[in-house]
Short mmCIF file of C-alpha atoms and ligand atoms in Angstrom, two decimals:
data_model
loop_
_atom_site.label_atom_id
_atom_site.label_comp_id
_atom_site.label_asym_id
_atom_site.label_seq_id
_atom_site.Cartn_x
_atom_site.Cartn_y
_atom_site.Cartn_z
CA MET A 1 95.66 65.07 -73.98
CA LYS A 2 93.36 62.28 -74.62
CA SER A 3 91.17 60.49 -72.05
CA ILE A 4 89.28 57.23 -72.47
CA HIS A 5 86.67 56.11 -70.09
CA ILE A 6 86.39 52.30 -69.56
CA ASP A 7 82.94 51.65 -68.37
CA LEU A 8 82.86 48.55 -66.20
CA GLY A 9 80.33 49.61 -63.62
CA LYS A 10 81.88 49.78 -60.23
CA ASP A 11 85.21 48.94 -61.79
CA SER A 12 85.27 51.70 -64.27
CA TYR A 13 88.35 53.79 -64.80
CA ASP A 14 90.01 56.33 -67.14
CA ILE A 15 92.98 56.04 -69.26
CA HIS A 16 94.84 59.31 -69.75
CA ILE A 17 97.34 59.67 -72.56
CA GLU A 18 99.67 62.83 -72.93
CA ASN A 19 103.18 63.65 -73.84
CA GLY A 20 104.91 64.63 -70.67
CA LEU A 21 102.32 63.05 -68.31
CA LEU A 22 105.01 61.47 -66.22
CA ASP A 23 105.99 64.76 -64.67
CA ARG A 24 102.32 65.57 -63.68
CA ALA A 25 101.60 61.93 -62.37
CA GLY A 26 101.28 63.27 -58.93
CA GLU A 27 98.34 65.42 -59.75
CA TYR A 28 96.53 62.57 -61.45
CA VAL A 29 97.22 60.17 -58.71
CA ARG A 30 95.93 62.65 -56.14
CA ASN A 31 92.70 62.89 -58.03
CA LEU A 32 92.31 59.21 -57.45
CA THR A 33 93.40 58.86 -53.90
CA LYS A 34 93.84 60.59 -50.65
CA SER A 35 96.17 57.81 -49.33
CA GLN A 36 99.58 58.97 -48.07
CA THR A 37 101.76 56.06 -49.09
CA LEU A 38 102.44 54.76 -52.55
CA ALA A 39 104.44 51.59 -53.48
CA VAL A 40 105.90 51.97 -56.95
CA ILE A 41 106.78 48.64 -58.51
CA SER A 42 109.17 48.73 -61.42
CA ASP A 43 111.96 46.90 -63.11
CA THR A 44 115.69 47.75 -62.93
CA THR A 45 115.64 49.40 -66.49
CA VAL A 46 112.59 51.49 -66.08
CA ASP A 47 113.52 52.44 -62.61
CA GLY A 48 116.99 53.46 -63.69
CA LEU A 49 115.68 55.60 -66.63
CA TYR A 50 112.63 57.22 -65.04
CA GLY A 51 112.34 56.11 -61.42
CA ASP A 52 113.71 59.48 -59.98
CA ARG A 53 111.39 61.51 -62.31
CA LEU A 54 108.25 59.64 -61.20
CA GLU A 55 109.17 59.84 -57.43
CA GLN A 56 109.79 63.54 -57.66
CA ALA A 57 106.46 64.04 -59.49
CA LEU A 58 104.70 62.04 -56.77
CA ARG A 59 106.53 63.78 -53.95
CA LYS A 60 105.32 67.15 -55.23
CA GLU A 61 101.83 65.93 -54.02
CA HIS A 62 103.47 64.97 -50.64
CA TYR A 63 103.13 61.28 -50.96
CA ASN A 64 105.50 58.82 -49.17
CA VAL A 65 106.95 56.85 -52.01
CA ARG A 66 108.43 53.42 -51.60
CA ARG A 67 110.21 52.06 -54.73
CA ILE A 68 110.20 48.39 -55.22
CA VAL A 69 112.44 47.11 -57.97
CA PHE A 70 113.01 43.64 -59.59
CA PRO A 71 115.24 42.77 -62.49
CA ALA A 72 114.00 43.28 -65.97
CA GLY A 73 112.85 40.37 -68.10
CA GLU A 74 110.01 37.97 -68.66
CA LYS A 75 111.86 35.30 -66.57
CA TYR A 76 111.26 37.34 -63.47
CA LYS A 77 107.42 37.24 -64.07
CA CYS A 78 107.38 34.32 -61.73
CA ALA A 79 106.27 33.15 -58.25
CA GLU A 80 109.68 33.76 -56.64
CA THR A 81 109.50 37.43 -57.66
CA LEU A 82 105.92 37.58 -56.49
CA LEU A 83 106.83 36.40 -53.00
CA GLN A 84 109.65 39.04 -52.87
CA LEU A 85 107.20 41.75 -53.86
CA TYR A 86 104.77 40.60 -50.94
CA GLN A 87 107.66 40.75 -48.57
CA GLU A 88 108.61 44.39 -49.65
CA LEU A 89 105.06 45.54 -49.62
CA SER A 90 104.71 44.22 -46.07
CA ASP A 91 108.10 45.75 -45.01
CA ALA A 92 106.80 49.12 -46.49
CA GLY A 93 103.66 48.85 -44.35
CA ILE A 94 101.35 49.08 -47.32
CA THR A 95 97.70 48.78 -46.27
CA ARG A 96 94.55 48.41 -48.27
CA SER A 97 93.99 52.18 -48.08
CA ASP A 98 97.29 52.76 -49.79
CA TYR A 99 97.88 52.50 -53.62
CA ILE A 100 100.24 50.50 -55.70
CA ILE A 101 101.65 51.91 -58.91
CA THR A 102 103.07 49.61 -61.63
CA PHE A 103 105.56 51.38 -63.59
CA GLY A 104 107.02 49.53 -66.56
CA GLY A 105 106.21 47.13 -69.51
CA GLY A 106 103.83 44.22 -69.53
CA VAL A 107 105.96 42.17 -67.18
CA VAL A 108 105.77 44.85 -64.55
CA GLY A 109 102.07 45.50 -65.12
CA ASP A 110 101.13 41.76 -65.00
CA LEU A 111 103.30 40.86 -62.09
CA GLY A 112 102.76 44.03 -60.07
CA GLY A 113 99.10 44.04 -60.82
CA PHE A 114 98.83 40.47 -59.65
CA ALA A 115 100.62 41.43 -56.38
CA ALA A 116 98.13 44.19 -56.05
CA ALA A 117 95.16 41.83 -56.74
CA THR A 118 96.26 39.41 -54.01
CA PHE A 119 98.40 41.29 -51.32
CA LEU A 120 95.93 41.77 -48.37
CA ARG A 121 93.21 40.46 -50.81
CA GLY A 122 93.57 43.50 -52.93
CA VAL A 123 95.30 46.84 -52.76
CA PRO A 124 93.99 49.46 -55.38
CA PHE A 125 96.54 50.06 -58.18
CA ILE A 126 97.37 52.45 -61.03
CA GLN A 127 99.18 51.45 -64.23
CA ILE A 128 101.88 53.58 -65.76
CA PRO A 129 102.83 51.51 -68.65
CA THR A 130 106.15 52.26 -70.53
CA THR A 131 106.31 49.98 -73.50
CA ILE A 132 103.97 49.94 -76.50
CA ILE A 133 102.71 46.46 -75.62
CA ALA A 134 101.93 47.78 -72.21
CA GLN A 135 100.41 51.02 -73.40
CA VAL A 136 98.14 49.55 -76.03
CA ASP A 137 97.49 46.10 -74.59
CA SER A 138 98.40 44.77 -71.22
CA SER A 139 97.52 47.82 -69.10
CA VAL A 140 93.93 47.79 -70.49
CA GLY A 141 91.54 44.94 -69.71
CA GLY A 142 92.47 43.92 -66.12
CA LYS A 143 94.30 40.66 -66.77
CA VAL A 144 97.15 40.30 -64.32
CA GLY A 145 99.33 37.26 -63.58
CA ILE A 146 102.50 35.44 -63.66
CA ASP A 147 104.13 32.51 -65.58
CA LEU A 148 104.40 29.12 -63.99
CA PRO A 149 107.07 26.41 -64.96
CA SER A 150 104.16 24.74 -66.85
CA GLY A 151 103.34 27.69 -69.03
CA LYS A 152 103.02 31.51 -69.66
CA ASN A 153 100.41 33.48 -67.65
CA GLN A 154 99.11 30.40 -65.94
CA ALA A 155 98.27 31.91 -62.57
CA GLY A 156 96.39 35.17 -62.54
CA SER A 157 93.07 37.01 -62.20
CA PHE A 158 91.07 39.90 -63.53
CA TYR A 159 91.77 42.94 -61.51
CA GLN A 160 91.00 46.38 -62.83
CA PRO A 161 93.31 49.37 -62.15
CA LYS A 162 91.78 52.60 -60.70
CA GLY A 163 93.50 54.40 -63.64
CA VAL A 164 96.14 54.20 -66.35
CA LEU A 165 98.53 56.98 -67.08
CA ILE A 166 100.36 56.86 -70.42
CA ASP A 167 103.14 59.10 -71.33
CA PRO A 168 104.14 58.33 -75.10
CA GLU A 169 107.44 60.22 -74.65
CA LEU A 170 108.73 57.29 -72.61
CA LEU A 171 108.88 55.28 -75.84
CA ARG A 172 111.88 57.40 -76.92
CA THR A 173 114.08 55.08 -75.06
CA LEU A 174 112.54 51.84 -75.99
CA PRO A 175 114.82 49.75 -78.27
CA LEU A 176 113.66 49.29 -81.80
CA ARG A 177 113.03 45.56 -81.49
CA PHE A 178 110.39 46.21 -78.71
CA ILE A 179 108.89 49.00 -80.89
CA HIS A 180 108.49 46.57 -83.65
CA ASP A 181 107.22 44.01 -81.18
CA GLY A 182 104.52 46.45 -80.05
CA MET A 183 103.68 47.45 -83.60
CA GLY A 184 102.37 43.83 -84.21
CA GLU A 185 99.60 44.52 -81.76
CA VAL A 186 99.02 48.20 -83.10
CA ILE A 187 98.64 46.79 -86.59
CA LYS A 188 96.31 44.18 -85.21
CA TYR A 189 93.91 46.89 -83.66
CA GLY A 190 93.73 48.57 -87.13
CA CYS A 191 92.90 45.20 -88.83
CA ILE A 192 90.20 44.16 -86.43
CA HIS A 193 88.39 47.41 -85.48
CA ASP A 194 89.86 50.62 -87.07
CA GLU A 195 90.55 51.19 -90.63
CA GLU A 196 91.49 54.80 -90.19
CA LEU A 197 94.30 53.61 -87.80
CA PHE A 198 95.36 51.22 -90.42
CA ALA A 199 95.45 53.85 -93.12
CA LEU A 200 97.53 56.04 -90.80
CA LEU A 201 100.03 53.42 -90.22
CA GLU A 202 100.25 52.96 -94.03
CA ALA A 203 101.13 56.52 -94.39
CA LEU A 204 103.79 56.64 -91.56
CA ASP A 205 107.01 54.68 -90.92
CA ASP A 206 109.56 54.14 -88.13
CA GLU A 207 110.79 57.64 -88.35
CA THR A 208 107.63 59.66 -88.67
CA ILE A 209 105.44 57.59 -86.22
CA SER A 210 106.91 59.32 -83.16
CA GLY A 211 104.84 62.42 -83.71
CA HIS A 212 101.61 60.37 -83.73
CA TRP A 213 101.88 58.22 -80.64
CA GLU A 214 99.18 60.01 -78.81
CA ASP A 215 96.66 59.39 -81.43
CA ILE A 216 97.80 55.86 -82.26
CA ILE A 217 97.76 54.64 -78.54
CA GLY A 218 94.53 56.41 -78.01
CA ARG A 219 92.83 54.55 -80.87
CA CYS A 220 94.31 51.23 -79.71
CA CYS A 221 93.08 51.73 -76.09
CA GLU A 222 89.77 52.76 -77.47
CA ALA A 223 89.52 49.65 -79.52
CA LYS A 224 90.53 47.36 -76.72
CA GLY A 225 88.43 49.29 -74.20
CA ARG A 226 85.24 48.92 -76.16
CA ILE A 227 85.77 45.32 -76.75
CA VAL A 228 86.65 44.56 -73.08
CA GLU A 229 83.54 46.47 -71.93
CA ARG A 230 81.42 44.12 -73.75
CA ASP A 231 83.19 41.03 -72.62
CA VAL A 232 85.19 41.56 -69.46
CA LEU A 233 85.92 37.92 -68.73
CA ASP A 234 87.05 36.86 -72.11
CA LEU A 235 84.16 34.57 -73.03
CA GLY A 236 83.16 35.81 -76.50
CA GLU A 237 83.87 39.08 -78.43
CA ARG A 238 87.18 39.71 -76.55
CA MET A 239 88.47 36.73 -78.64
CA LEU A 240 88.70 39.20 -81.56
CA LEU A 241 91.88 40.51 -79.87
CA ASN A 242 93.30 37.16 -80.61
CA PHE A 243 93.48 37.85 -84.34
CA GLY A 244 96.82 36.30 -85.56
CA HIS A 245 97.47 34.80 -82.18
CA THR A 246 96.59 31.02 -82.84
CA ILE A 247 99.34 30.85 -85.56
CA GLY A 248 101.45 33.52 -83.67
CA HIS A 249 101.55 31.37 -80.47
CA ALA A 250 102.47 28.36 -82.48
CA ILE A 251 105.39 30.14 -84.10
CA GLU A 252 106.61 31.44 -80.76
CA ARG A 253 106.53 27.86 -79.33
CA CYS A 254 107.82 26.14 -82.45
CA TYR A 255 110.95 28.23 -82.47
CA GLY A 256 111.23 28.52 -78.67
CA TYR A 257 110.21 31.62 -76.79
CA GLY A 258 112.47 34.55 -77.51
CA TYR A 259 113.34 33.60 -81.11
CA TYR A 260 110.54 35.40 -82.54
CA THR A 261 108.98 38.16 -80.35
CA HIS A 262 105.30 37.90 -79.60
CA GLY A 263 104.54 40.76 -82.17
CA GLU A 264 106.51 39.12 -84.74
CA GLY A 265 104.65 35.74 -84.25
CA VAL A 266 101.30 37.68 -84.34
CA ALA A 267 102.38 39.51 -87.53
CA ALA A 268 103.25 36.46 -89.37
CA GLY A 269 100.18 34.76 -87.92
CA MET A 270 97.80 37.62 -89.22
CA ALA A 271 99.43 37.63 -92.68
CA MET A 272 99.39 33.82 -93.10
CA LEU A 273 95.87 33.33 -91.98
CA THR A 274 94.50 36.26 -94.05
CA GLY A 275 96.29 34.91 -97.13
CA VAL A 276 94.25 31.63 -96.62
CA THR A 277 90.92 33.31 -95.83
CA GLU A 278 91.32 35.66 -98.82
CA HIS A 279 92.01 32.68 -101.05
CA MET A 280 88.80 31.05 -99.73
CA GLY A 281 86.83 34.17 -100.58
CA LEU A 282 86.03 35.01 -96.83
CA THR A 283 88.15 38.11 -96.98
CA GLU A 284 87.95 41.08 -99.29
CA ALA A 285 90.47 40.76 -102.27
CA GLY A 286 93.64 42.73 -101.81
CA THR A 287 93.59 42.67 -97.93
CA THR A 288 96.57 40.42 -97.55
CA GLU A 289 98.74 42.55 -99.84
CA ARG A 290 97.76 45.73 -97.82
CA LEU A 291 98.47 43.94 -94.42
CA CYS A 292 101.87 42.46 -95.63
CA LYS A 293 103.01 45.84 -96.91
CA VAL A 294 102.30 47.52 -93.58
CA LEU A 295 103.93 44.78 -91.61
CA ARG A 296 107.01 45.00 -93.56
CA ARG A 297 107.09 48.77 -93.10
CA TYR A 298 107.51 48.24 -89.35
CA GLY A 299 110.17 45.47 -89.60
CA LEU A 300 107.66 42.53 -89.01
CA PRO A 301 107.70 39.29 -90.73
CA THR A 302 104.88 38.11 -92.95
CA ASP A 303 105.89 34.52 -93.01
CA VAL A 304 108.13 32.02 -91.32
CA GLN A 305 110.16 28.93 -92.34
CA ALA A 306 108.10 26.43 -90.35
CA SER A 307 105.84 24.10 -92.38
CA ALA A 308 102.15 23.71 -91.71
CA ASP A 309 102.77 20.34 -90.05
CA ASP A 310 105.34 22.05 -87.69
CA LEU A 311 102.95 24.75 -86.76
CA LEU A 312 99.93 22.47 -86.23
CA ARG A 313 101.85 20.43 -83.71
CA TYR A 314 102.08 23.51 -81.58
CA ILE A 315 98.40 24.60 -82.01
CA GLY A 316 97.16 21.37 -80.43
CA ASN A 317 97.57 22.73 -76.87
CA ASP A 318 96.39 26.26 -77.57
CA LYS A 319 93.86 27.41 -74.91
CA LYS A 320 91.52 28.61 -77.57
CA LYS A 321 90.73 24.95 -78.42
CA ARG A 322 87.58 23.88 -76.62
CA GLY A 323 86.53 20.24 -77.06
CA ASN A 324 87.11 19.69 -80.73
CA ARG A 325 85.85 23.18 -81.77
CA MET A 326 87.95 26.23 -81.93
CA THR A 327 87.41 29.85 -82.80
CA LEU A 328 89.58 31.57 -85.39
CA ILE A 329 89.48 35.25 -85.87
CA ILE A 330 89.40 36.37 -89.42
CA LEU A 331 89.19 39.61 -91.33
CA LYS A 332 86.24 40.36 -93.63
CA ALA A 333 88.25 43.47 -94.66
CA ILE A 334 90.73 45.86 -93.04
CA GLY A 335 88.98 47.15 -89.93
CA GLN A 336 86.35 44.42 -89.81
CA SER A 337 86.85 41.10 -87.97
CA GLU A 338 84.65 38.14 -87.02
CA LEU A 339 84.76 35.01 -85.09
CA LEU A 340 84.88 31.91 -87.18
CA PRO A 341 84.12 28.67 -85.30
CA VAL A 342 85.92 25.64 -86.95
CA MET A 343 86.15 21.99 -86.01
CA ALA A 344 89.71 21.02 -84.95
CA ASP A 345 90.02 18.67 -87.84
CA GLU A 346 89.35 21.49 -90.29
CA LEU A 347 92.14 23.45 -88.96
CA PRO A 348 94.79 22.29 -91.26
CA LYS A 349 92.91 24.03 -94.12
CA TYR A 350 93.56 27.37 -92.39
CA ILE A 351 97.22 26.97 -91.78
CA ARG A 352 99.88 28.14 -94.19
CA LYS A 353 99.82 30.52 -97.19
CA GLY A 354 102.29 33.33 -96.83
CA GLU A 355 105.01 34.05 -99.28
N1 NAD B 401 97.80 41.46 -69.24
C1 NAD B 401 97.55 41.41 -70.47
O1 NAD B 401 96.35 41.63 -71.10
C2 NAD B 401 98.70 41.28 -71.41
C3 NAD B 401 98.63 41.61 -72.84
C4 NAD B 401 99.88 41.60 -73.59
C5 NAD B 401 101.02 41.19 -73.05
N2 NAD B 401 101.10 40.90 -71.75
C6 NAD B 401 102.41 40.54 -71.03
O2 NAD B 401 103.27 41.58 -71.26
C7 NAD B 401 104.67 41.06 -71.28
C8 NAD B 401 105.37 41.65 -72.47
O3 NAD B 401 105.35 43.08 -72.22
P1 NAD B 401 106.57 43.97 -72.69
O4 NAD B 401 106.90 43.68 -74.06
O5 NAD B 401 106.17 45.34 -72.34
O6 NAD B 401 107.82 43.32 -71.72
P2 NAD B 401 108.67 43.89 -70.66
O7 NAD B 401 107.89 44.40 -69.51
O8 NAD B 401 109.65 42.90 -70.37
O9 NAD B 401 109.44 45.09 -71.32
C9 NAD B 401 110.44 44.89 -72.43
C10 NAD B 401 111.78 45.48 -72.02
O10 NAD B 401 111.74 46.89 -72.20
C11 NAD B 401 112.23 47.64 -71.08
N3 NAD B 401 111.54 48.85 -70.97
C12 NAD B 401 110.31 49.05 -70.62
N4 NAD B 401 109.98 50.36 -70.79
C13 NAD B 401 110.97 50.93 -71.35
C14 NAD B 401 111.30 52.27 -71.90
N5 NAD B 401 110.33 53.18 -71.87
N6 NAD B 401 112.56 52.47 -72.34
C15 NAD B 401 113.42 51.55 -72.41
N7 NAD B 401 113.26 50.31 -71.98
C16 NAD B 401 112.07 50.01 -71.40
C17 NAD B 401 111.94 46.67 -69.95
O11 NAD B 401 112.78 46.82 -68.89
C18 NAD B 401 112.17 45.26 -70.57
O12 NAD B 401 113.56 45.01 -70.60
C19 NAD B 401 104.45 39.59 -71.41
O13 NAD B 401 104.72 39.06 -70.10
C20 NAD B 401 103.04 39.39 -71.76
O14 NAD B 401 102.46 38.02 -71.25
C21 NAD B 401 99.93 41.00 -70.99
ZN1 ZN B 402 99.17 39.69 -78.13
#
């Protein structure tokens, strides 16, 4: 069992990571709240696989459990689903002294977390993330929200959970494409913050990694937690988490969302940018080769067909651009990252490379 304390003053919380934790979720929730009623928000896939088990675990602690389920998929992370959630929370008689549990991937965490943040001006909530993306990224840091027709994650807020319960065994049912998608972010943490994690990933592969999830997820949460503690509102250091994302987002947009997964876009983005900065002498020699090798090991791309011009077209409206300055995140070496402010007109220098 691994526990990580996220120190955010009155908004502090703990992340617990343990194989089999799902069946003991009731005890952990009981330590956090004396309330009687819990609303568990989930999607159809996760509810179908694990909803009964979670309900049983919670009922052992005599909770009234109300399961609220919406269809799986990013397209349901929208205002219409949010309104339905409000209605169901209201029908269930949820009050501010009850708790909401978000049980699923990043979609459930973001949407359910935003419902928790805004229903009755805020109901406390607990995250039980079930994908790698959710276990290492979206459940930590307090960003919740929904997509709008005008763009992804365009309505949202910062709302910290009261706790995060991670059971790595739930990843056994996650399809390989989503595993690889999440590995894009896992490798990113190794790159920006944790060389030991990176070295561990170099030594494992798709088969052998499953015995190491507790350690790996713990290291990622630790990395994200420490960075978020120093920059809750994403005004400075938290930008390090965007390594690979400027080009990655451009790749996702250029091909249309869904062609490359987010993790695939980030993977190619990290490899391409590091190729450029290594060539410029800003990154230790040999870093790109190490990075590309590990990305390929987990089925991730190190390059895409799109030209520099194609990609630049989709970087123009990236939110990291402020005025005509932007901040790129680059590696000095594996495990060491830094912010590099660049003028927007210098950006073309940093786009491309790759093999
Ligand atoms: N809030 C943040 O800081 C943050 C960070 C990263 C990503 N996100 C958001 O997270 C979302 C992506 O997260 P995601 O990849 O987890 O998407 P997701 O929630 O759509 O999950 C992916 C798919 O896996 C299924 N699934 C979930 N757990 C499973 C399991 N254990 N076994 C089998 N199937 C399972 C889901 O039903 C879904 O079909 C995006 O909306 C993104 O914007 C938010
Ligand atoms: Zn990301």
